[in-house]
mmCIF file of C-alpha atoms and ligand atoms in Angstrom:
data_model
loop_
_atom_site.group_PDB
_atom_site.id
_atom_site.type_symbol
_atom_site.label_atom_id
_atom_site.label_comp_id
_atom_site.label_asym_id
_atom_site.label_seq_id
_atom_site.Cartn_x
_atom_site.Cartn_y
_atom_site.Cartn_z
ATOM 1 C CA UNK A 1 82.956 167.179 119.655
ATOM 2 C CA UNK A 2 79.824 168.918 117.409
ATOM 3 C CA UNK A 3 82.454 171.126 114.948
ATOM 4 C CA UNK A 4 84.109 167.792 114.864
ATOM 5 C CA UNK A 5 81.664 166.276 112.939
ATOM 6 C CA UNK A 6 80.827 169.133 110.857
ATOM 7 C CA UNK A 7 83.887 169.868 110.217
ATOM 8 C CA UNK A 8 84.170 166.016 109.178
ATOM 9 C CA UNK A 9 80.888 166.887 106.935
ATOM 10 C CA UNK A 10 81.710 170.256 105.718
ATOM 11 C CA UNK A 11 85.375 167.781 103.859
ATOM 12 C CA UNK A 12 83.243 165.164 102.713
ATOM 13 C CA UNK A 13 81.856 168.246 101.120
ATOM 14 C CA UNK A 14 84.410 169.269 98.916
ATOM 15 C CA UNK A 15 86.124 165.578 98.621
ATOM 16 C CA UNK A 16 88.617 164.967 94.696
ATOM 17 C CA UNK A 17 89.314 160.846 94.098
ATOM 18 C CA UNK A 18 91.495 160.498 91.204
ATOM 19 C CA UNK A 19 91.783 156.422 91.094
ATOM 20 C CA UNK A 20 90.770 153.459 92.651
ATOM 21 C CA UNK A 21 94.089 153.887 95.260
ATOM 22 C CA UNK A 22 92.345 157.026 96.438
ATOM 23 C CA UNK A 23 89.051 155.163 97.502
ATOM 24 C CA UNK A 24 89.807 152.359 99.111
ATOM 25 C CA UNK A 25 92.433 155.653 100.706
ATOM 26 C CA UNK A 26 89.289 157.469 102.035
ATOM 27 C CA UNK A 27 87.347 154.192 102.884
ATOM 28 C CA UNK A 28 90.479 153.265 105.244
ATOM 29 C CA UNK A 29 90.564 157.064 106.389
ATOM 30 C CA UNK A 30 86.496 156.439 107.275
ATOM 31 C CA UNK A 31 85.068 153.230 107.742
ATOM 32 C CA UNK A 32 87.832 151.145 108.554
ATOM 33 C CA UNK A 33 88.861 149.725 111.960
ATOM 34 C CA UNK A 34 90.344 151.713 112.588
ATOM 35 C CA UNK A 35 88.375 154.932 111.275
ATOM 36 C CA UNK A 36 87.029 158.114 111.984
ATOM 37 C CA UNK A 37 83.305 156.212 111.739
ATOM 38 C CA UNK A 38 84.299 153.614 114.321
ATOM 39 C CA UNK A 39 86.115 156.477 116.568
ATOM 40 C CA UNK A 40 83.360 158.573 116.605
ATOM 41 C CA UNK A 41 80.642 156.161 117.727
ATOM 42 C CA UNK A 42 82.992 155.484 120.773
ATOM 43 C CA UNK A 43 82.964 158.468 121.242
ATOM 44 C CA UNK A 44 78.954 158.476 121.708
ATOM 45 C CA UNK A 45 79.054 157.410 125.400
ATOM 46 C CA UNK A 46 81.563 160.250 126.408
ATOM 47 C CA UNK A 47 77.957 162.894 125.375
ATOM 48 C CA UNK A 48 75.083 164.155 127.536
ATOM 49 C CA UNK A 49 72.574 161.837 127.184
ATOM 50 C CA UNK A 50 70.676 164.821 126.466
ATOM 51 C CA UNK A 51 73.006 164.989 123.218
ATOM 52 C CA UNK A 52 73.742 161.607 122.970
ATOM 53 C CA UNK A 53 70.807 161.643 119.785
ATOM 54 C CA UNK A 54 71.478 164.253 117.839
ATOM 55 C CA UNK A 55 75.784 163.470 117.797
ATOM 56 C CA UNK A 56 75.052 159.810 116.507
ATOM 57 C CA UNK A 57 71.850 160.737 113.257
ATOM 58 C CA UNK A 58 75.579 162.941 112.557
ATOM 59 C CA UNK A 59 77.573 160.524 112.617
ATOM 60 C CA UNK A 60 75.514 158.365 110.671
ATOM 61 C CA UNK A 61 74.634 160.668 108.012
ATOM 62 C CA UNK A 62 78.663 160.668 107.909
ATOM 63 C CA UNK A 63 79.005 157.252 107.631
ATOM 64 C CA UNK A 64 75.941 157.059 104.467
ATOM 65 C CA UNK A 65 77.271 160.100 103.604
ATOM 66 C CA UNK A 66 81.174 157.883 102.827
ATOM 67 C CA UNK A 67 78.785 155.228 101.821
ATOM 68 C CA UNK A 68 77.684 156.782 98.569
ATOM 69 C CA UNK A 69 80.577 157.946 97.858
ATOM 70 C CA UNK A 70 82.504 155.194 98.087
ATOM 71 C CA UNK A 71 79.832 153.123 95.547
ATOM 72 C CA UNK A 72 79.325 156.055 93.156
ATOM 73 C CA UNK A 73 82.719 157.014 92.370
ATOM 74 C CA UNK A 74 83.468 152.954 92.322
ATOM 75 C CA UNK A 75 81.532 152.985 89.419
ATOM 76 C CA UNK A 76 83.005 155.422 88.373
ATOM 77 C CA UNK A 77 86.340 153.805 88.660
ATOM 78 C CA UNK A 78 85.757 149.917 87.018
ATOM 79 C CA UNK A 79 85.126 150.435 84.092
ATOM 80 C CA UNK A 80 82.645 148.131 81.787
ATOM 81 C CA UNK A 81 84.985 145.541 79.392
ATOM 82 C CA UNK A 82 83.766 146.750 76.092
ATOM 83 C CA UNK A 83 85.577 149.880 77.807
ATOM 84 C CA UNK A 84 88.647 148.530 78.436
ATOM 85 C CA UNK A 85 88.882 147.083 74.324
ATOM 86 C CA UNK A 86 89.518 150.942 73.711
ATOM 87 C CA UNK A 87 92.436 151.477 76.342
ATOM 88 C CA UNK A 88 94.042 148.603 74.177
ATOM 89 C CA UNK A 89 93.557 148.596 70.985
ATOM 90 C CA UNK A 90 96.271 145.226 69.916
ATOM 91 C CA UNK A 91 94.036 143.469 72.333
ATOM 92 C CA UNK A 92 92.294 140.601 70.852
ATOM 93 C CA UNK A 93 88.258 141.466 70.395
ATOM 94 C CA UNK A 94 86.024 139.706 72.907
ATOM 95 C CA UNK A 95 84.536 135.507 72.051
ATOM 96 C CA UNK A 96 81.634 135.398 69.668
ATOM 97 C CA UNK A 97 80.034 132.355 70.156
ATOM 98 C CA UNK A 98 79.270 130.609 67.171
ATOM 99 C CA UNK A 99 75.757 128.110 66.968
ATOM 100 C CA UNK A 100 75.808 125.779 64.653
ATOM 101 C CA UNK A 101 73.142 124.055 62.078
ATOM 102 C CA UNK A 102 71.992 120.932 63.025
ATOM 103 C CA UNK A 103 73.570 117.893 61.700
ATOM 104 C CA UNK A 104 69.827 117.602 60.929
ATOM 105 C CA UNK A 105 69.869 120.537 59.075
ATOM 106 C CA UNK A 106 73.020 119.904 57.344
ATOM 107 C CA UNK A 107 71.863 116.389 56.164
ATOM 108 C CA UNK A 108 68.338 117.855 54.929
ATOM 109 C CA UNK A 109 69.606 121.288 53.184
ATOM 110 C CA UNK A 110 72.171 119.018 51.622
ATOM 111 C CA UNK A 111 70.178 116.610 50.069
ATOM 112 C CA UNK A 112 67.501 119.588 49.142
ATOM 113 C CA UNK A 113 69.929 121.228 47.582
ATOM 114 C CA UNK A 114 71.173 117.834 45.374
ATOM 115 C CA UNK A 115 67.216 118.427 44.360
ATOM 116 C CA UNK A 116 66.783 121.579 43.709
ATOM 117 C CA UNK A 117 69.983 121.507 41.359
ATOM 118 C CA UNK A 118 67.614 119.573 39.093
ATOM 119 C CA UNK A 119 64.681 121.329 38.860
ATOM 120 C CA UNK A 120 62.792 119.416 41.829
ATOM 121 C CA UNK A 121 60.678 121.906 43.984
ATOM 122 C CA UNK A 122 60.800 121.634 47.814
ATOM 123 C CA UNK A 123 56.373 120.841 49.718
ATOM 124 C CA UNK A 124 55.934 120.902 52.906
ATOM 125 C CA UNK A 125 52.014 119.651 55.063
ATOM 126 C CA UNK A 126 51.183 119.194 58.551
ATOM 127 C CA UNK A 127 52.630 116.836 60.413
ATOM 128 C CA UNK A 128 48.843 116.085 61.900
ATOM 129 C CA UNK A 129 47.424 114.701 59.432
ATOM 130 C CA UNK A 130 43.978 112.895 59.205
ATOM 131 C CA UNK A 131 43.357 109.883 58.074
ATOM 132 C CA UNK A 132 42.505 110.366 53.368
ATOM 133 C CA UNK A 133 46.572 111.941 53.230
ATOM 134 C CA UNK A 134 48.938 110.291 55.550
ATOM 135 C CA UNK A 135 46.378 105.944 54.317
ATOM 136 C CA UNK A 136 44.227 105.812 52.108
ATOM 137 C CA UNK A 137 45.167 107.862 48.978
ATOM 138 C CA UNK A 138 48.176 106.327 48.990
ATOM 139 C CA UNK A 139 46.699 102.941 48.368
ATOM 140 C CA UNK A 140 46.375 101.745 52.452
ATOM 141 C CA UNK A 141 42.166 101.147 52.982
ATOM 142 C CA UNK A 142 41.696 100.712 56.401
ATOM 143 C CA UNK A 143 42.169 97.760 57.461
ATOM 144 C CA UNK A 144 44.728 97.149 54.898
ATOM 145 C CA UNK A 145 47.274 94.365 56.643
ATOM 146 C CA UNK A 146 50.456 96.977 55.696
ATOM 147 C CA UNK A 147 49.323 99.305 57.663
ATOM 148 C CA UNK A 148 50.681 97.133 60.534
ATOM 149 C CA UNK A 149 53.907 98.810 58.871
ATOM 150 C CA UNK A 150 53.650 102.192 59.536
ATOM 151 C CA UNK A 151 52.388 102.174 62.771
ATOM 152 C CA UNK A 152 51.424 105.486 65.144
ATOM 153 C CA UNK A 153 49.834 107.753 67.322
ATOM 154 C CA UNK A 154 45.898 109.056 66.777
ATOM 155 C CA UNK A 155 44.747 111.583 68.289
ATOM 156 C CA UNK A 156 41.544 110.940 69.994
ATOM 157 C CA UNK A 157 39.969 113.995 69.805
ATOM 158 C CA UNK A 158 39.304 113.116 66.347
ATOM 159 C CA UNK A 159 39.339 109.185 65.162
ATOM 160 C CA UNK A 160 40.780 110.963 62.324
ATOM 161 C CA UNK A 161 43.339 112.522 63.507
ATOM 162 C CA UNK A 162 46.714 110.794 63.045
ATOM 163 C CA UNK A 163 51.054 111.983 63.070
ATOM 164 C CA UNK A 164 51.914 111.710 59.841
ATOM 165 C CA UNK A 165 54.174 108.445 59.978
ATOM 166 C CA UNK A 166 55.713 109.821 56.470
ATOM 167 C CA UNK A 167 56.033 112.273 54.162
ATOM 168 C CA UNK A 168 54.247 110.542 50.816
ATOM 169 C CA UNK A 169 51.052 113.464 53.008
ATOM 170 C CA UNK A 170 52.294 115.392 51.890
ATOM 171 C CA UNK A 171 52.799 114.493 47.533
ATOM 172 C CA UNK A 172 49.164 113.601 47.681
ATOM 173 C CA UNK A 173 48.829 116.850 48.991
ATOM 174 C CA UNK A 174 50.305 118.297 45.876
ATOM 175 C CA UNK A 175 49.339 116.217 43.924
ATOM 176 C CA UNK A 176 45.716 117.332 44.925
ATOM 177 C CA UNK A 177 46.483 121.277 44.385
ATOM 178 C CA UNK A 178 48.969 121.156 41.424
ATOM 179 C CA UNK A 179 49.185 119.316 38.261
ATOM 180 C CA UNK A 180 51.747 117.577 36.209
ATOM 181 C CA UNK A 181 54.259 117.756 35.485
ATOM 182 C CA UNK A 182 55.085 117.583 38.981
ATOM 183 C CA UNK A 183 58.917 117.650 40.972
ATOM 184 C CA UNK A 184 58.351 118.461 44.142
ATOM 185 C CA UNK A 185 60.697 117.206 47.545
ATOM 186 C CA UNK A 186 58.778 116.896 51.287
ATOM 187 C CA UNK A 187 61.388 117.535 53.544
ATOM 188 C CA UNK A 188 60.092 117.581 57.167
ATOM 189 C CA UNK A 189 59.228 115.618 60.642
ATOM 190 C CA UNK A 190 57.176 111.862 60.309
ATOM 191 C CA UNK A 191 55.919 109.790 63.634
ATOM 192 C CA UNK A 192 56.334 105.804 64.349
ATOM 193 C CA UNK A 193 54.656 104.831 67.211
ATOM 194 C CA UNK A 194 58.243 103.097 67.933
ATOM 195 C CA UNK A 195 60.244 101.995 71.012
ATOM 196 C CA UNK A 196 63.120 104.104 71.311
ATOM 197 C CA UNK A 197 66.664 102.440 71.361
ATOM 198 C CA UNK A 198 69.719 103.308 69.209
ATOM 199 C CA UNK A 199 68.539 102.232 66.349
ATOM 200 C CA UNK A 200 64.240 104.337 66.371
ATOM 201 C CA UNK A 201 62.904 106.638 67.234
ATOM 202 C CA UNK A 202 59.468 107.470 67.375
ATOM 203 C CA UNK A 203 59.999 109.932 65.591
ATOM 204 C CA UNK A 204 62.120 110.722 62.825
ATOM 205 C CA UNK A 205 63.214 113.218 60.596
ATOM 206 C CA UNK A 206 62.055 112.122 55.921
ATOM 207 C CA UNK A 207 62.750 113.507 52.934
ATOM 208 C CA UNK A 208 60.220 111.735 50.624
ATOM 209 C CA UNK A 209 60.571 112.876 46.406
ATOM 210 C CA UNK A 210 58.215 112.164 44.025
ATOM 211 C CA UNK A 211 58.021 113.360 39.930
ATOM 212 C CA UNK A 212 55.309 112.684 38.066
ATOM 213 C CA UNK A 213 55.424 113.913 33.305
ATOM 214 C CA UNK A 214 54.527 112.339 30.878
ATOM 215 C CA UNK A 215 56.441 109.179 30.021
ATOM 216 C CA UNK A 216 58.246 109.113 33.191
ATOM 217 C CA UNK A 217 59.777 105.284 33.049
ATOM 218 C CA UNK A 218 61.711 103.595 36.090
ATOM 219 C CA UNK A 219 64.261 103.854 33.682
ATOM 220 C CA UNK A 220 64.251 107.311 35.196
ATOM 221 C CA UNK A 221 63.729 106.791 38.328
ATOM 222 C CA UNK A 222 67.381 104.989 38.515
ATOM 223 C CA UNK A 223 69.486 108.191 36.927
ATOM 224 C CA UNK A 224 67.409 109.786 39.531
ATOM 225 C CA UNK A 225 69.301 108.153 42.253
ATOM 226 C CA UNK A 226 72.574 107.806 40.593
ATOM 227 C CA UNK A 227 72.789 111.034 39.791
ATOM 228 C CA UNK A 228 71.670 111.609 44.106
ATOM 229 C CA UNK A 229 73.755 109.309 45.022
ATOM 230 C CA UNK A 230 76.466 110.331 43.627
ATOM 231 C CA UNK A 231 76.176 113.976 44.793
ATOM 232 C CA UNK A 232 75.175 112.896 49.069
ATOM 233 C CA UNK A 233 78.170 110.648 48.683
ATOM 234 C CA UNK A 234 80.486 110.121 46.406
ATOM 235 C CA UNK A 235 79.712 106.309 45.529
ATOM 236 C CA UNK A 236 78.435 105.156 42.217
ATOM 237 C CA UNK A 237 77.970 101.282 42.215
ATOM 238 C CA UNK A 238 73.857 101.158 43.331
ATOM 239 C CA UNK A 239 71.496 97.987 42.596
ATOM 240 C CA UNK A 240 68.124 97.815 42.971
ATOM 241 C CA UNK A 241 66.034 95.051 44.863
ATOM 242 C CA UNK A 242 62.570 94.635 44.267
ATOM 243 C CA UNK A 243 60.696 95.320 47.374
ATOM 244 C CA UNK A 244 56.841 96.537 48.781
ATOM 245 C CA UNK A 245 54.370 99.663 49.770
ATOM 246 C CA UNK A 246 51.149 99.401 48.538
ATOM 247 C CA UNK A 247 51.708 103.069 47.065
ATOM 248 C CA UNK A 248 53.999 102.395 44.232
ATOM 249 C CA UNK A 249 54.926 98.960 41.944
ATOM 250 C CA UNK A 250 56.934 97.978 41.287
ATOM 251 C CA UNK A 251 59.203 99.077 44.239
ATOM 252 C CA UNK A 252 62.136 98.389 44.966
ATOM 253 C CA UNK A 253 64.942 99.612 48.278
ATOM 254 C CA UNK A 254 67.889 101.018 46.292
ATOM 255 C CA UNK A 255 71.077 99.949 47.690
ATOM 256 C CA UNK A 256 74.695 101.529 47.552
ATOM 257 C CA UNK A 257 77.453 100.338 47.028
ATOM 258 C CA UNK A 258 79.590 101.175 49.997
ATOM 259 C CA UNK A 259 82.844 99.795 50.457
ATOM 260 C CA UNK A 260 84.650 97.141 52.737
ATOM 261 C CA UNK A 261 87.834 99.433 52.741
ATOM 262 C CA UNK A 262 87.770 99.775 57.197
ATOM 263 C CA UNK A 263 86.493 98.284 60.329
ATOM 264 C CA UNK A 264 84.617 99.794 59.518
ATOM 265 C CA UNK A 265 82.570 99.601 56.602
ATOM 266 C CA UNK A 266 82.388 95.820 57.667
ATOM 267 C CA UNK A 267 80.656 96.697 60.539
ATOM 268 C CA UNK A 268 78.002 98.919 59.333
ATOM 269 C CA UNK A 269 77.056 96.987 56.115
ATOM 270 C CA UNK A 270 77.418 93.884 57.997
ATOM 271 C CA UNK A 271 80.476 92.588 55.383
ATOM 272 C CA UNK A 272 78.897 92.774 52.889
ATOM 273 C CA UNK A 273 79.967 96.265 51.320
ATOM 274 C CA UNK A 274 76.014 96.654 49.945
ATOM 275 C CA UNK A 275 73.802 99.561 52.605
ATOM 276 C CA UNK A 276 70.399 99.747 52.023
ATOM 277 C CA UNK A 277 69.414 103.913 51.702
ATOM 278 C CA UNK A 278 65.953 104.169 50.944
ATOM 279 C CA UNK A 279 63.306 103.089 49.451
ATOM 280 C CA UNK A 280 61.478 103.985 45.689
ATOM 281 C CA UNK A 281 59.562 102.734 42.759
ATOM 282 C CA UNK A 282 57.023 103.642 40.654
ATOM 283 C CA UNK A 283 53.983 105.410 41.726
ATOM 284 C CA UNK A 284 50.648 103.057 41.816
ATOM 285 C CA UNK A 285 48.203 104.210 39.032
ATOM 286 C CA UNK A 286 46.086 104.151 42.254
ATOM 287 C CA UNK A 287 47.559 106.506 44.853
ATOM 288 C CA UNK A 288 47.177 109.297 41.401
ATOM 289 C CA UNK A 289 43.430 108.060 40.107
ATOM 290 C CA UNK A 290 42.637 108.708 43.894
ATOM 291 C CA UNK A 291 44.532 112.332 43.406
ATOM 292 C CA UNK A 292 42.696 113.282 39.927
ATOM 293 C CA UNK A 293 45.560 112.056 37.410
ATOM 294 C CA UNK A 294 45.053 111.084 35.092
ATOM 295 C CA UNK A 295 47.160 107.555 34.193
ATOM 296 C CA UNK A 296 46.289 107.423 30.748
ATOM 297 C CA UNK A 297 49.140 110.325 30.333
ATOM 298 C CA UNK A 298 51.419 110.880 34.068
ATOM 299 C CA UNK A 299 53.070 108.396 34.901
ATOM 300 C CA UNK A 300 56.530 108.886 38.214
ATOM 301 C CA UNK A 301 58.199 107.872 40.829
ATOM 302 C CA UNK A 302 58.736 108.264 43.834
ATOM 303 C CA UNK A 303 60.812 107.598 47.043
ATOM 304 C CA UNK A 304 61.675 108.179 50.434
ATOM 305 C CA UNK A 305 64.891 108.301 53.116
ATOM 306 C CA UNK A 306 65.532 108.445 56.878
ATOM 307 C CA UNK A 307 67.264 111.982 57.215
ATOM 308 C CA UNK A 308 68.476 109.978 61.312
ATOM 309 C CA UNK A 309 69.815 107.395 59.253
ATOM 310 C CA UNK A 310 71.644 108.876 56.600
ATOM 311 C CA UNK A 311 72.738 111.292 59.192
ATOM 312 C CA UNK A 312 74.490 108.664 60.862
ATOM 313 C CA UNK A 313 75.993 107.023 58.323
ATOM 314 C CA UNK A 314 77.762 110.194 56.452
ATOM 315 C CA UNK A 315 79.276 111.466 60.351
ATOM 316 C CA UNK A 316 79.397 107.669 61.933
ATOM 317 C CA UNK A 317 76.874 107.860 65.392
ATOM 318 C CA UNK A 318 75.958 105.154 66.598
ATOM 319 C CA UNK A 319 73.217 105.947 68.643
ATOM 320 C CA UNK A 320 70.290 107.976 67.905
ATOM 321 C CA UNK A 321 68.850 109.418 70.411
ATOM 322 C CA UNK A 322 72.097 112.148 70.994
ATOM 323 C CA UNK A 323 69.961 113.340 67.747
ATOM 324 C CA UNK A 324 68.116 114.719 70.165
ATOM 325 C CA UNK A 325 69.329 115.526 73.121
ATOM 326 C CA UNK A 326 70.739 119.085 72.988
ATOM 327 C CA UNK A 327 73.910 118.453 74.321
ATOM 328 C CA UNK A 328 76.776 121.174 73.020
ATOM 329 C CA UNK A 329 80.024 118.913 73.281
ATOM 330 C CA UNK A 330 77.844 115.930 70.599
ATOM 331 C CA UNK A 331 76.555 120.145 69.120
ATOM 332 C CA UNK A 332 79.076 121.817 68.628
ATOM 333 C CA UNK A 333 81.699 119.179 66.495
ATOM 334 C CA UNK A 334 79.209 120.445 63.427
ATOM 335 C CA UNK A 335 80.845 123.367 62.806
ATOM 336 C CA UNK A 336 83.513 123.302 60.114
ATOM 337 C CA UNK A 337 79.795 120.549 58.494
ATOM 338 C CA UNK A 338 77.889 124.313 57.570
HETATM 339 N N1 LIG B 1 56.827 106.178 52.439
HETATM 340 C C1 LIG B 1 57.495 105.178 52.919
HETATM 341 C C2 LIG B 1 57.989 105.221 53.801
HETATM 342 O O1 LIG B 1 57.848 105.992 54.538
HETATM 343 C C3 LIG B 1 59.045 105.875 51.469
HETATM 344 C C4 LIG B 1 58.414 105.577 50.317
HETATM 345 C C5 LIG B 1 58.769 106.501 49.634
HETATM 346 C C6 LIG B 1 58.444 103.746 49.464
HETATM 347 C C7 LIG B 1 57.877 106.666 48.143
HETATM 348 C C8 LIG B 1 58.647 104.335 48.004
HETATM 349 C C9 LIG B 1 58.306 105.339 47.399
HETATM 350 O O2 LIG B 1 59.010 104.646 53.990
#
C-alpha cells in the first residue's frame, strides 16, 4: 500500500495537463467518488494500527497536491475577458457605460454659454452667507417686510450667518471687489425655507446676471433678455410685466410667448400662451451706493432665474423632486443632450 501511495505521489510530480478537458479527467481520476483518493482512504481500515497515522497523512498529502494542481491549472486555463477578445478580433469591444450630465448642469451651461458669448464673465460665491450680502446690501434692511419673500435657514451658532436665498449675494461681492464696467453672471445653489412639493423645493439653482456701466438703460435690459430668450428657447415674443423687488427699481417679470400649439402648451401656460421666466430690473441706486459705486456716473440692470424651472420647461419634467433623486432611469434620458 505504501508503495502504491508513493507511486501516486511521484506521478503527481510529473503531471502535465493541456487544457480544461484534461483537467476535468484528472479531477475525476483522483478525487471523484470513485477516484484514487477515496479508494485509498477506504483501504485505510485494512492497515495495521501502528501505520495508520503515517499512511493517512500520505493519502492526505495526495489529496492536497491534487487540489493544488486543480486550482493552479484552472487559473491558467480560465482566461480573462480581455484575453478572450484578443482571440477573436472581430468581437465587439467591451461595453463602456458612459455617464451623462445632469439636466441642471446642461441647462446651466446653456444659459452661461449664451451670456459668455456676449461679454459676461462668471462669478461665484459662498453658499453660507452673512446678512449683509444676502439681504441688507440689497436694500432689504432687517425687519423689512420684503424679507418674507425669501425666508431662509439660519445657522444657529452665529445669528448673522445664513444659507443664501439667491445669488444676488455674489453680485454684491462682485461689485464690492470690482469697478465698473461690470458684466457678470452668477450661477449657483440657493436655499429657501419652503415646503417641498412637486413645484418647489428647499433648495434650487439660479443664474443671476448683472450689468453696470455708464448709461445703461431699460432698453439694454430688454434687448439683452430678448437675445437670451431667442437663443435659449427660440422664442422672440416677450413682455416685461411690472413687478417688485427691493433691489431693483423699476422691477419687472419677463414673460415669453410660448404659444398654444399643443395640449401641453395649454397646460403649462394655463391657457394664456404666456410663461413667466425670470425677475429683473434696473439696479436700485441704494444697492450701488452700498457697494461704493458712483450712482452719478453708473447705472445697471440685473436679472435672476431658476434653473430648475427652465429645465422642467425644456424637458417637460413634471416633478422637481425627480431632479434630486439620482434615479439612473431618469438621468440616462439626458445622454444625448450634452
Ligand atoms: N434675486 C431675485 C430672486 O431670487 C431675482 C432677481 C434678480 C430679480 C435680479 C431682479 C433682479 O428672486
